[in-house]
Amino acid sequence: MFNLNSLQRNKTIKYGVPMLLLVVGGSFGLREFAQIRYDAQKIRKRLDPSLEAKVNPQKQAVILEEEYEKLKEIHLDEWKNIRGPRPWEDSREYQEQQRKNLSKTD
């Protein structure tokens, strides 16, 4: 009887242990709820491949031969490097100047 009364008056047992249980138990509970959320997102993102091809046509496989043919059509020998305006330069004025220089060289 003496031990039970002294334990009930002890502040560590009365307030510390429940707080510790709440913190530790809360972290485990939060982990479980977060895992449920992430599992639900995985299921929602997973689609049938044929349906995904209809929904997202951009994600279709790129055929290398087709891309090579597109690059062959572009005339890379006629390409000229034009630098952009500096932050302290007026961009419209600089673009007009570049266009004039291009038309002179053509």
Tab-separated table of C-alpha atoms in Angstrom:
chain	number	residue	atom	x	y	z
A	1	MET	CA	0.000	0.000	0.000
A	2	PHE	CA	2.863	2.315	0.810
A	3	ASN	CA	4.497	1.736	-2.580
A	4	LEU	CA	1.275	2.391	-4.497
A	5	ASN	CA	0.656	5.734	-2.758
A	6	SER	CA	4.227	6.880	-3.321
A	7	LEU	CA	3.999	5.970	-7.025
A	8	GLN	CA	0.754	7.938	-7.384
A	9	ARG	CA	2.420	11.031	-5.871
A	10	ASN	CA	5.548	10.743	-8.028
A	11	LYS	CA	5.382	13.419	-10.784
A	12	THR	CA	7.594	11.437	-13.149
A	13	ILE	CA	5.234	8.483	-13.105
A	14	LYS	CA	2.132	10.669	-13.120
A	15	TYR	CA	3.098	13.013	-15.994
A	16	GLY	CA	6.356	11.834	-17.589
A	17	VAL	CA	5.492	8.265	-18.500
A	18	PRO	CA	2.168	9.130	-20.224
A	19	MET	CA	3.909	11.906	-22.140
A	20	LEU	CA	6.674	9.541	-23.223
A	21	LEU	CA	4.120	6.949	-24.315
A	22	LEU	CA	2.217	9.596	-26.250
A	23	VAL	CA	5.324	10.800	-28.109
A	24	VAL	CA	6.646	7.337	-28.945
A	25	GLY	CA	3.230	5.900	-29.765
A	26	GLY	CA	2.357	8.963	-31.837
A	27	SER	CA	5.437	8.576	-33.992
A	28	PHE	CA	4.546	4.951	-34.755
A	29	GLY	CA	0.937	5.891	-35.485
A	30	LEU	CA	1.982	8.760	-37.727
A	31	ARG	CA	4.305	6.469	-39.667
A	32	GLU	CA	1.444	4.047	-40.330
A	33	PHE	CA	-0.909	6.791	-41.530
A	34	ALA	CA	1.770	8.280	-43.778
A	35	GLN	CA	2.485	4.837	-45.259
A	36	ILE	CA	-1.205	4.435	-46.113
A	37	ARG	CA	-1.109	7.770	-47.937
A	38	TYR	CA	1.964	6.842	-49.970
A	39	ASP	CA	0.539	3.422	-50.850
A	40	ALA	CA	-2.664	5.045	-52.087
A	41	GLN	CA	-0.663	7.432	-54.298
A	42	LYS	CA	1.269	4.520	-55.831
A	43	ILE	CA	-1.952	2.695	-56.658
A	44	ARG	CA	-3.507	5.807	-58.168
A	45	LYS	CA	-0.445	6.462	-60.358
A	46	ARG	CA	-0.252	2.905	-61.658
A	47	LEU	CA	-2.246	2.624	-64.899
A	48	ASP	CA	-2.667	-0.023	-67.519
A	49	PRO	CA	0.039	0.581	-70.203
A	50	SER	CA	-2.484	0.719	-73.055
A	51	LEU	CA	-4.628	3.209	-71.148
A	52	GLU	CA	-1.567	5.258	-70.210
A	53	ALA	CA	-0.568	5.520	-73.887
A	54	LYS	CA	-4.009	6.945	-74.681
A	55	VAL	CA	-3.963	9.358	-71.746
A	56	ASN	CA	-0.341	10.556	-72.103
A	57	PRO	CA	0.767	10.364	-75.744
A	58	GLN	CA	3.990	12.274	-74.908
A	59	LYS	CA	5.297	9.363	-72.862
A	60	GLN	CA	5.346	7.012	-75.834
A	61	ALA	CA	8.653	5.481	-76.805
A	62	VAL	CA	10.803	7.550	-79.137
A	63	ILE	CA	12.178	5.680	-82.111
A	64	LEU	CA	15.792	6.635	-82.761
A	65	GLU	CA	15.554	6.274	-86.515
A	66	GLU	CA	12.716	8.817	-86.691
A	67	GLU	CA	14.685	11.306	-84.622
A	68	TYR	CA	17.737	10.769	-86.845
A	69	GLU	CA	15.675	11.504	-89.954
A	70	LYS	CA	14.400	14.730	-88.389
A	71	LEU	CA	17.964	15.828	-87.641
A	72	LYS	CA	19.053	15.067	-91.209
A	73	GLU	CA	16.439	17.507	-92.530
A	74	ILE	CA	17.838	20.383	-90.470
A	75	HIS	CA	20.642	22.273	-92.203
A	76	LEU	CA	23.224	22.651	-89.473
A	77	ASP	CA	25.861	24.120	-91.786
A	78	GLU	CA	23.841	27.338	-92.120
A	79	TRP	CA	23.586	27.800	-88.359
A	80	LYS	CA	25.019	30.931	-86.793
A	81	ASN	CA	25.564	31.604	-83.111
A	82	ILE	CA	23.977	34.843	-81.887
A	83	ARG	CA	24.624	35.914	-78.340
A	84	GLY	CA	21.808	37.293	-76.235
A	85	PRO	CA	21.797	40.762	-74.746
A	86	ARG	CA	23.644	41.499	-71.531
A	87	PRO	CA	21.580	42.541	-68.499
A	88	TRP	CA	22.631	46.173	-68.918
A	89	GLU	CA	21.782	46.253	-72.647
A	90	ASP	CA	18.369	47.032	-74.078
A	91	SER	CA	17.159	43.735	-75.521
A	92	ARG	CA	14.978	45.194	-78.322
A	93	GLU	CA	17.705	47.487	-79.499
A	94	TYR	CA	20.239	44.671	-79.440
A	95	GLN	CA	17.939	42.294	-81.341
A	96	GLU	CA	17.396	44.865	-84.091
A	97	GLN	CA	21.141	45.369	-84.343
A	98	GLN	CA	21.697	41.603	-84.648
A	99	ARG	CA	19.016	41.332	-87.362
A	100	LYS	CA	20.677	44.104	-89.348
A	101	ASN	CA	24.048	42.350	-89.049
A	102	LEU	CA	22.496	39.073	-90.221
A	103	SER	CA	20.837	40.653	-93.214
A	104	LYS	CA	24.139	42.278	-94.235
A	105	THR	CA	26.002	38.955	-94.155
A	106	ASP	CA	23.297	37.044	-96.065
